[in-house]
PDB file of C-alpha atoms and ligand atoms in Angstrom:
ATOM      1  CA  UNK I  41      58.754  45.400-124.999  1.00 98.00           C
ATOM      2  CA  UNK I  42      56.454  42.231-124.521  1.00 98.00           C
ATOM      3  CA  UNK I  43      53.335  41.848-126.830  1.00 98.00           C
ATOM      4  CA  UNK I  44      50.270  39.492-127.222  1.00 97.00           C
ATOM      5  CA  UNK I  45      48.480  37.255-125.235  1.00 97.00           C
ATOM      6  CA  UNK I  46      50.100  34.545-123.287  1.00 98.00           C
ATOM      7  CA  UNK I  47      49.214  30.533-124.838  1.00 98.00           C
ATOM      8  CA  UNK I  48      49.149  28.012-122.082  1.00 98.00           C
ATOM      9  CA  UNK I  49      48.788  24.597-123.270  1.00 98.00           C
ATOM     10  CA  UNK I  50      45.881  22.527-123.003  1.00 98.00           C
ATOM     11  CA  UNK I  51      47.772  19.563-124.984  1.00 97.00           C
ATOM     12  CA  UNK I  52      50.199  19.917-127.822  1.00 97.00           C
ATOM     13  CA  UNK I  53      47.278  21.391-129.952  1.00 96.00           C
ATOM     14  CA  UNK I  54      44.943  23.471-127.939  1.00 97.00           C
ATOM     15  CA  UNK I  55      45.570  26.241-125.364  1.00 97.00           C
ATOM     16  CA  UNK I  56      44.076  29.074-123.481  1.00 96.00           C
ATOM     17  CA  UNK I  57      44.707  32.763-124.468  1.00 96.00           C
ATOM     18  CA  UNK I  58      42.930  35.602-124.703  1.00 94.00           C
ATOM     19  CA  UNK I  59      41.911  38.513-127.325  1.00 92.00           C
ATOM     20  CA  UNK I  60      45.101  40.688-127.208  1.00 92.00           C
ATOM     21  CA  UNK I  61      46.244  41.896-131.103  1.00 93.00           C
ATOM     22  CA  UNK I  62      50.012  42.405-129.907  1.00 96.00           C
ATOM     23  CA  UNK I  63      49.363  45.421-132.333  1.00 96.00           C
ATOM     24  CA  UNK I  64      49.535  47.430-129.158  1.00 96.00           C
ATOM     25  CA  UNK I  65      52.744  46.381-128.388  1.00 97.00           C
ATOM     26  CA  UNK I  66      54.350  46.060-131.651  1.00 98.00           C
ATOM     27  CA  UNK I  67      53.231  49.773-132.016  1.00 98.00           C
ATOM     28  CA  UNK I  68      55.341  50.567-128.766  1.00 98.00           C
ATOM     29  CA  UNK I  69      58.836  48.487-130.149  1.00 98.00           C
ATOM     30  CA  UNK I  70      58.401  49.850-133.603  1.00 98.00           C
ATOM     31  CA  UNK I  71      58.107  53.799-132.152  1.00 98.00           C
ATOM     32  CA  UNK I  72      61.040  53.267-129.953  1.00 98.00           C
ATOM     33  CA  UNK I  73      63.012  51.607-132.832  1.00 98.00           C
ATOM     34  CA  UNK I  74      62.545  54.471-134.877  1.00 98.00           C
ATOM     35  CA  UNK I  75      64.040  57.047-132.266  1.00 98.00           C
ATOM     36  CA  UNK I  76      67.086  55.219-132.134  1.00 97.00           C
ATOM     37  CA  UNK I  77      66.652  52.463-129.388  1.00 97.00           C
ATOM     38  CA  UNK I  78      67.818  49.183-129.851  1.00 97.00           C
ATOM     39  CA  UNK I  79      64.888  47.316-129.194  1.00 98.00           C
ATOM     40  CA  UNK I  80      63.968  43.549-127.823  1.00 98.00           C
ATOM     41  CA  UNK I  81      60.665  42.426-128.892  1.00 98.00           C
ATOM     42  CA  UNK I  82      58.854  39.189-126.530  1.00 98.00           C
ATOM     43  CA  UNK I  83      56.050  38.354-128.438  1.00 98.00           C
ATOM     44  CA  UNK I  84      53.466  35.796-128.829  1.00 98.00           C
ATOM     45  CA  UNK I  85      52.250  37.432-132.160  1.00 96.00           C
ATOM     46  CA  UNK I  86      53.660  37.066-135.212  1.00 93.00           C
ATOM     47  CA  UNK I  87      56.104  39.703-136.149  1.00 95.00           C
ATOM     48  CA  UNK I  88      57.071  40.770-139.936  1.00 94.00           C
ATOM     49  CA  UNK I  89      60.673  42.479-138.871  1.00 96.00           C
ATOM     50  CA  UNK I  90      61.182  45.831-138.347  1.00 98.00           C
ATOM     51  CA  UNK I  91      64.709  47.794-138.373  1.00 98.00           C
ATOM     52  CA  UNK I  92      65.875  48.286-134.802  1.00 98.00           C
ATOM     53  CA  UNK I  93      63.460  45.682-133.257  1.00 98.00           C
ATOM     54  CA  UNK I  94      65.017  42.034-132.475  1.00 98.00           C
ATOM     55  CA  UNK I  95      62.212  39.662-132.061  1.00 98.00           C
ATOM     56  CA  UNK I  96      61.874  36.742-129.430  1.00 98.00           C
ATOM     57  CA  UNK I  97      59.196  34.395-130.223  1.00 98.00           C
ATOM     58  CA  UNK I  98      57.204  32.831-127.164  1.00 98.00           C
ATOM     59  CA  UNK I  99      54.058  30.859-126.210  1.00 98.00           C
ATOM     60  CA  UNK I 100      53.568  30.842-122.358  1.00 98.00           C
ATOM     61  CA  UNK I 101      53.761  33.122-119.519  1.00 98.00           C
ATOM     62  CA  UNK I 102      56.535  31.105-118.372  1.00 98.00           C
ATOM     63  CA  UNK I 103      58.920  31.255-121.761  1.00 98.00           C
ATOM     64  CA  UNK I 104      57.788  34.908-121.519  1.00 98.00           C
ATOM     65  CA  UNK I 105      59.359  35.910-118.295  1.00 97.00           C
ATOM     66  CA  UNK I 106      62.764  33.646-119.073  1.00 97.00           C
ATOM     67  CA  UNK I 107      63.166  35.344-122.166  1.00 98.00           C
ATOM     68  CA  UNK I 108      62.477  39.026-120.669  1.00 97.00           C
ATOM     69  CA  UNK I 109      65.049  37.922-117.680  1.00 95.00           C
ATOM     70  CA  UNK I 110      67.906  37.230-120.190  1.00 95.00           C
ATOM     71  CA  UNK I 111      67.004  40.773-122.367  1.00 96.00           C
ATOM     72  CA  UNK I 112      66.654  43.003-119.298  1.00 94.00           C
ATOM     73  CA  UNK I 113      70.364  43.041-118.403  1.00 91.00           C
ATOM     74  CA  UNK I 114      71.654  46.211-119.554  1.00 92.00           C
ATOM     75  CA  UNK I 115      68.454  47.534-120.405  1.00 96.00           C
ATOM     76  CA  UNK I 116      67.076  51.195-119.694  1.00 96.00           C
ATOM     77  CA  UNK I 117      63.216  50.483-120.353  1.00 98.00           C
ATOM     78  CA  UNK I 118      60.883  47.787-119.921  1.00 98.00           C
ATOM     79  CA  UNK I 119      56.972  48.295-121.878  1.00 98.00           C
ATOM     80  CA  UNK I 120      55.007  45.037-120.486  1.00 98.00           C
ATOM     81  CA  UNK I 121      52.152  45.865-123.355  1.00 98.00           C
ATOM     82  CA  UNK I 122      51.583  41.335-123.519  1.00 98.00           C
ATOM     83  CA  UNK I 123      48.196  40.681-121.260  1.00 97.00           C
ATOM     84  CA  UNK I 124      49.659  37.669-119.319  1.00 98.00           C
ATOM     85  CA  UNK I 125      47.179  35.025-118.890  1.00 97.00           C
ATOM     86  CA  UNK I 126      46.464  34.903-115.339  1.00 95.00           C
ATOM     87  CA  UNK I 127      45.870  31.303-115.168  1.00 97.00           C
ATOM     88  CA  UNK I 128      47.122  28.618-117.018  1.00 98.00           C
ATOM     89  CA  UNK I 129      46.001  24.417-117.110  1.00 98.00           C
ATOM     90  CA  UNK I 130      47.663  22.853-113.788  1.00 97.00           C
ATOM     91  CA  UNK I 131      49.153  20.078-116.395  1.00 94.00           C
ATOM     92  CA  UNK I 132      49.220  20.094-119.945  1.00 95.00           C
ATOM     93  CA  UNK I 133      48.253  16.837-121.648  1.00 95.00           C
ATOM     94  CA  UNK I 134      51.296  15.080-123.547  1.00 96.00           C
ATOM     95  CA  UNK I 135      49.648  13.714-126.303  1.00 95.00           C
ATOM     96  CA  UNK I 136      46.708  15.050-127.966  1.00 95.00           C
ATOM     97  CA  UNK I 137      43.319  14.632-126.085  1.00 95.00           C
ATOM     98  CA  UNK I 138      40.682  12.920-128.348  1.00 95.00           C
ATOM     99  CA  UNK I 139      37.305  13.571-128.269  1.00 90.00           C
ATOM    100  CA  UNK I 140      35.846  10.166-129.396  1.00 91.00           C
ATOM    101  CA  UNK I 141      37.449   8.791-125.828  1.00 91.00           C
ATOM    102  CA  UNK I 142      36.444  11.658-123.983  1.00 91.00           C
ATOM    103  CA  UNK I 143      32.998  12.016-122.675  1.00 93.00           C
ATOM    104  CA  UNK I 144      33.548  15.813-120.928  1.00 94.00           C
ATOM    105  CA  UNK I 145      36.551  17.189-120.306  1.00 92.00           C
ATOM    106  CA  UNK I 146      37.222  19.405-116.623  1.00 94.00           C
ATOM    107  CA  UNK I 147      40.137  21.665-117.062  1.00 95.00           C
ATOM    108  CA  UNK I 148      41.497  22.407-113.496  1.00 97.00           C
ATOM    109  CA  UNK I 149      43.694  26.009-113.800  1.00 98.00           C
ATOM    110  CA  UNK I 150      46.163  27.334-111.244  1.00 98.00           C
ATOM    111  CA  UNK I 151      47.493  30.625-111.254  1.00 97.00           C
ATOM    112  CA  UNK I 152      50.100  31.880-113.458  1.00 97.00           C
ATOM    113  CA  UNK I 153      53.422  33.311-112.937  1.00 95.00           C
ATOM    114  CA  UNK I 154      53.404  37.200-112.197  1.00 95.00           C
ATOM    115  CA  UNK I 155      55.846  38.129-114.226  1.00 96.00           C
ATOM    116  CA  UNK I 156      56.268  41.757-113.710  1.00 94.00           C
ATOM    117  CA  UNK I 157      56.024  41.108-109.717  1.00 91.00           C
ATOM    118  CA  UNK I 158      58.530  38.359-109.975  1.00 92.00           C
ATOM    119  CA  UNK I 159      61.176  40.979-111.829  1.00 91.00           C
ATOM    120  CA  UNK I 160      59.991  43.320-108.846  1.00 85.00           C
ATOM    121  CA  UNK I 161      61.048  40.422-106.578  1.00 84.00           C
ATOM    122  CA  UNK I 162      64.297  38.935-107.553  1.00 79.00           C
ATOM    123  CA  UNK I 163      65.891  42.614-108.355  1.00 82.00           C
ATOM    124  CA  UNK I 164      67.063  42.007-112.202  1.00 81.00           C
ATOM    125  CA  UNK I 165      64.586  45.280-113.218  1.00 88.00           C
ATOM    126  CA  UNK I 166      66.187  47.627-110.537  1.00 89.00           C
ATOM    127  CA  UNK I 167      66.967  50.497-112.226  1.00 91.00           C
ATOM    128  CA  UNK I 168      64.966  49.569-115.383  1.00 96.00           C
ATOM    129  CA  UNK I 169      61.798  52.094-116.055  1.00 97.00           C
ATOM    130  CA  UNK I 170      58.969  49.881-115.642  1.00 97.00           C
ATOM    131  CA  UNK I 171      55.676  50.291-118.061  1.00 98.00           C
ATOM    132  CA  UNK I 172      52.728  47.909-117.369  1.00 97.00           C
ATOM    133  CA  UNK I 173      49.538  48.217-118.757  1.00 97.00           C
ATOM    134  CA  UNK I 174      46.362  47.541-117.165  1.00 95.00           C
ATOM    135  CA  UNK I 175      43.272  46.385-119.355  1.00 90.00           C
ATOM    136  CA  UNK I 176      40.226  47.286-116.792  1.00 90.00           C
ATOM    137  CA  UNK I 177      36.342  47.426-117.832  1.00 87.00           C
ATOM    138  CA  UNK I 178      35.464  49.237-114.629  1.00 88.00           C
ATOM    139  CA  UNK I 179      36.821  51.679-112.097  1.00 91.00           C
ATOM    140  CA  UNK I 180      39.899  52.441-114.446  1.00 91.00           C
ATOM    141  CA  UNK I 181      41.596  54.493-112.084  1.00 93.00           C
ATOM    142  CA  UNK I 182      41.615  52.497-108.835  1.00 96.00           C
ATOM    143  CA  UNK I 183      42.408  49.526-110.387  1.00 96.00           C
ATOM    144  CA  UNK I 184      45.555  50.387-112.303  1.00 97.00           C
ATOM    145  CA  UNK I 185      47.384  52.761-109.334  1.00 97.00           C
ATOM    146  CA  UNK I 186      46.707  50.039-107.239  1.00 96.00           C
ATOM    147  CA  UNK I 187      48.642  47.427-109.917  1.00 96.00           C
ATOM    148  CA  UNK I 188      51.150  50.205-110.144  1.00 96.00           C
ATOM    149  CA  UNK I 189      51.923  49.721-106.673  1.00 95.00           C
ATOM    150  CA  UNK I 190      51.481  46.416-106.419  1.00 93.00           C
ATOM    151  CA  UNK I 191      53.945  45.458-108.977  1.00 92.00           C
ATOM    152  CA  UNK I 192      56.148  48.399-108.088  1.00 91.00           C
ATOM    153  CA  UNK I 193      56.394  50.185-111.381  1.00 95.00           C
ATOM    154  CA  UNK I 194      57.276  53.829-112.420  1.00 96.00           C
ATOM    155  CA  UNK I 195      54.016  54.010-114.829  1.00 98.00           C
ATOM    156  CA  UNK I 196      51.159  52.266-115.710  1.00 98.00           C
ATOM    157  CA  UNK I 197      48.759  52.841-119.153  1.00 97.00           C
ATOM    158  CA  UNK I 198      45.086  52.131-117.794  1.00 96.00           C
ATOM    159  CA  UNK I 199      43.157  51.121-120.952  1.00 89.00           C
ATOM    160  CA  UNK I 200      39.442  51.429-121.482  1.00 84.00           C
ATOM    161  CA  UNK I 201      38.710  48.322-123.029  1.00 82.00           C
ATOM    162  CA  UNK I 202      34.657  48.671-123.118  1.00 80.00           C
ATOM    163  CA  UNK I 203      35.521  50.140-126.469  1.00 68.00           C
ATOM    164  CA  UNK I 204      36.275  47.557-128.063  1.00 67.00           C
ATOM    165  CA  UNK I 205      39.997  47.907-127.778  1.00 67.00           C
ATOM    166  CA  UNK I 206      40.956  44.186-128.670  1.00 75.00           C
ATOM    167  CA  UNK I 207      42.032  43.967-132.355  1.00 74.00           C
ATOM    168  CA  UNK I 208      41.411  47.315-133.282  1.00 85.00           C
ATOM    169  CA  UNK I 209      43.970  49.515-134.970  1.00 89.00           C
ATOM    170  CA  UNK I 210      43.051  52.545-132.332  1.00 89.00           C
ATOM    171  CA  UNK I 211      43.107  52.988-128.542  1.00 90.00           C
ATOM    172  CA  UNK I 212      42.462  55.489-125.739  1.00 90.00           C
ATOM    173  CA  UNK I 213      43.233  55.392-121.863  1.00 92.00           C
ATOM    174  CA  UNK I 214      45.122  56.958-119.258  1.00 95.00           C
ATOM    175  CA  UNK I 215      48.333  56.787-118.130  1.00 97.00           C
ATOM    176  CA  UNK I 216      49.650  57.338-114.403  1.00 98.00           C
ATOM    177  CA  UNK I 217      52.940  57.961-112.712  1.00 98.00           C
ATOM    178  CA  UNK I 218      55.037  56.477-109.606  1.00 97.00           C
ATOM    179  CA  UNK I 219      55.152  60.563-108.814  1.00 96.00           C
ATOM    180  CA  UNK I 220      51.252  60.881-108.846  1.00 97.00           C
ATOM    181  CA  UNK I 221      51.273  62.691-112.268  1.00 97.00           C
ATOM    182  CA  UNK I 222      48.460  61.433-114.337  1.00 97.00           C
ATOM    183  CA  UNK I 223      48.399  61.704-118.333  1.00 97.00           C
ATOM    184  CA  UNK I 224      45.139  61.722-120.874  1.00 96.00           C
ATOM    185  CA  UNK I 225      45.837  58.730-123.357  1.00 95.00           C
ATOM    186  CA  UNK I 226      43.050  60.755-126.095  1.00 94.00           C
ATOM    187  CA  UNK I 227      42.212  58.122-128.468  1.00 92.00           C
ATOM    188  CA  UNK I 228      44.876  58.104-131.656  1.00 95.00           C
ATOM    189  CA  UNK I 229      45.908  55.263-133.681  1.00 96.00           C
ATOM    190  CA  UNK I 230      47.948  52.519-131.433  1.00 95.00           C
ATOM    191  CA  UNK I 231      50.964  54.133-133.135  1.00 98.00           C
ATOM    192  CA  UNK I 232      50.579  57.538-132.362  1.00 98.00           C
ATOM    193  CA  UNK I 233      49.861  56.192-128.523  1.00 97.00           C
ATOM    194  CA  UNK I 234      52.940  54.783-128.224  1.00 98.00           C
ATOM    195  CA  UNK I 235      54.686  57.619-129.673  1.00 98.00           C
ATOM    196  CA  UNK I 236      52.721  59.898-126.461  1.00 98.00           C
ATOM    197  CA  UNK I 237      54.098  57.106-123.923  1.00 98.00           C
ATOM    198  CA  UNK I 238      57.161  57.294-125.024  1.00 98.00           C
ATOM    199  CA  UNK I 239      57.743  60.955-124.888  1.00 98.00           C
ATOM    200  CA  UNK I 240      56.319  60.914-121.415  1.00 98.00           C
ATOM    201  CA  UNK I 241      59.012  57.841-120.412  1.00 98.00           C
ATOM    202  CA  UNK I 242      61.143  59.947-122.224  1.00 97.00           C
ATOM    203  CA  UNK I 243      61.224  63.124-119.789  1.00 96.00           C
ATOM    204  CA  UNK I 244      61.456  61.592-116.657  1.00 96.00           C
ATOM    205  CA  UNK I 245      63.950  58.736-117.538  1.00 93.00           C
ATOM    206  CA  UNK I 246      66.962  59.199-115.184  1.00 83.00           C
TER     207      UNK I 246
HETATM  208  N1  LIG Q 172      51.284  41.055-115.927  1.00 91.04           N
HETATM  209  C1  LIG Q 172      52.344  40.230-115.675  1.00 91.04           C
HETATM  210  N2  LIG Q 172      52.129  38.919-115.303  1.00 91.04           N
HETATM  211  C2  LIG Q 172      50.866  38.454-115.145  1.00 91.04           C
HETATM  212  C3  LIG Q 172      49.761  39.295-115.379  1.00 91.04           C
HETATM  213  C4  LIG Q 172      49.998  40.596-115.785  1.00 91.04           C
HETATM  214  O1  LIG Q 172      53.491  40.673-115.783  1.00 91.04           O
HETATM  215  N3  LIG Q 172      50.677  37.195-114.781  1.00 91.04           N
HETATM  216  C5  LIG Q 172      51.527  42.452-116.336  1.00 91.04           C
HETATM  217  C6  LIG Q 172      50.907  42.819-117.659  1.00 91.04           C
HETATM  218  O2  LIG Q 172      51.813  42.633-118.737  1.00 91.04           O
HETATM  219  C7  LIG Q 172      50.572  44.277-117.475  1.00 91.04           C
HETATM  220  C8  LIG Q 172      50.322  44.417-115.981  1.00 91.04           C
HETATM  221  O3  LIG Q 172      50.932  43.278-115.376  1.00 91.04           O
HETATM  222  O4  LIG Q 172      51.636  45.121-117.824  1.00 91.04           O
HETATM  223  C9  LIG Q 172      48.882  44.477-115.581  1.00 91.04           C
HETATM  224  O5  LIG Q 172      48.212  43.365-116.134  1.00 91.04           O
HETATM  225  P1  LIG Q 172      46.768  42.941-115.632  1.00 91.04           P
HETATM  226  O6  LIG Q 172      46.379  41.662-116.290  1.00 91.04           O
HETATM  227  O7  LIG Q 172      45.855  44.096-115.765  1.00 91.04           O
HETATM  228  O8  LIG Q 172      47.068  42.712-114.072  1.00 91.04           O
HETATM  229  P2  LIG Q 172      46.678  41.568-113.094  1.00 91.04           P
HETATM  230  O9  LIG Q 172      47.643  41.625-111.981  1.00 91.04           O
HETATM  231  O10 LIG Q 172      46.584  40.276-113.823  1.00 91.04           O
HETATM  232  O11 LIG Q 172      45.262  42.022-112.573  1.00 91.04           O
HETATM  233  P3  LIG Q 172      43.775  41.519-112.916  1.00 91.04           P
HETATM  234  O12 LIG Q 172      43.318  40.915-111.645  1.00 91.04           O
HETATM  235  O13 LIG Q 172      43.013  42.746-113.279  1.00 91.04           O
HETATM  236  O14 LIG Q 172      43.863  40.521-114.044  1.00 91.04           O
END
């Protein structure tokens, strides 16, 4: 299970994120610890411990994907809850940049690494059930059946975030299937959502 919002350095103190809790996504380890699982946890927010649930620590999108390559061997399930930042600074400073000796600062971005299409690519998540989920402000459905194809995954959980989603110890949205299926997400505590997504993974897991 990944959680959180991607960091991509700026310079050794500043970066780019974005508003993700990671409660999401420690809601989805914690629920699958508790039925037994053994659980990896890649997560840019802190973590207290939890029985069951190993945590990996990580920053960028990059340390993100290494760490999910070396925990997906042998796995049966992969929940990408983290919202990846898309782009990241083409070149991190080294040292810190200081404002007296800056006049304006122009912060070029390139494109991050995909990581769930990258696992698509290179093969290491064949026969690993494949979660994404999609945060989308407009034409919810669309959007996320065309990421689950795109990234070639068995499900997707489209999430409404003109809520107010970010931070909040509730959610709502809807989740769709490889096989066309679609399932209402009705809004519940984070927890409770995970524990409907995983009984859904649950019955159609080979
Ligand atoms: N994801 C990923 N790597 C990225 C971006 C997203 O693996 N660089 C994963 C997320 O963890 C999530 C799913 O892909 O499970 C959908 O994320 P989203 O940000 O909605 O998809 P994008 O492809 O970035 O589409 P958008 O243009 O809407 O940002």
């Amino acid at each position: 299970v990944t959680a959180g919002g991607t960091r991509e350095a700026i310079d050794p103190v500043r970066f780019i994120s974005n508003y993700s809790s990671g409660k999401m996504g420690l809601a989805v380890a914690e629920a699958a610890a508790d039925r037994g699982a053994g659980v990896v946890l890649v997560t840019t927010a802190p973590f207290v411990g939890h029985p069951g649930v190993a945590a990996r620590q990580v920053e960028s999108a990059a340390e993100m994907l290494a760490a999910v390559r070396e925990e997906l061997d042998g796995a049966h399930l992969l929940v990408m809850v983290a919202a990846v930042a898309d782009f990241r600074p083409a070149r991190a400073a080294t040292g810190k940049i200081r404002r007296e000796e800056t006049k304006s600062l122009e912060l070029k971005l390139e494109k991050n690494v995909d990581i769930l299409a990258e696992l698509g690519r290179d093969g290491r998540a064949e026969g690993v059930f494949r979660v994404g989920f999609a945060a989308e402000d407009a034409d919810l459905e669309q959007h996320a059946t065309e990421k689950l194809a795109r990234k070639k995954l068995d499900a997707i959980v489209a999430n409404d975030i003109r809520g107010g989603v970010f931070g909040s110890d509730e959610n709502a949205g809807v989740m769709f299937f490889r096989t066309g299926e679609r399932l209402e997400l009705p809004r519940s505590s984070k927890r409770q959502m995970a524990e409907r997504i995983l009984d859904a993974v649950r019955e159609r897991l080979p």
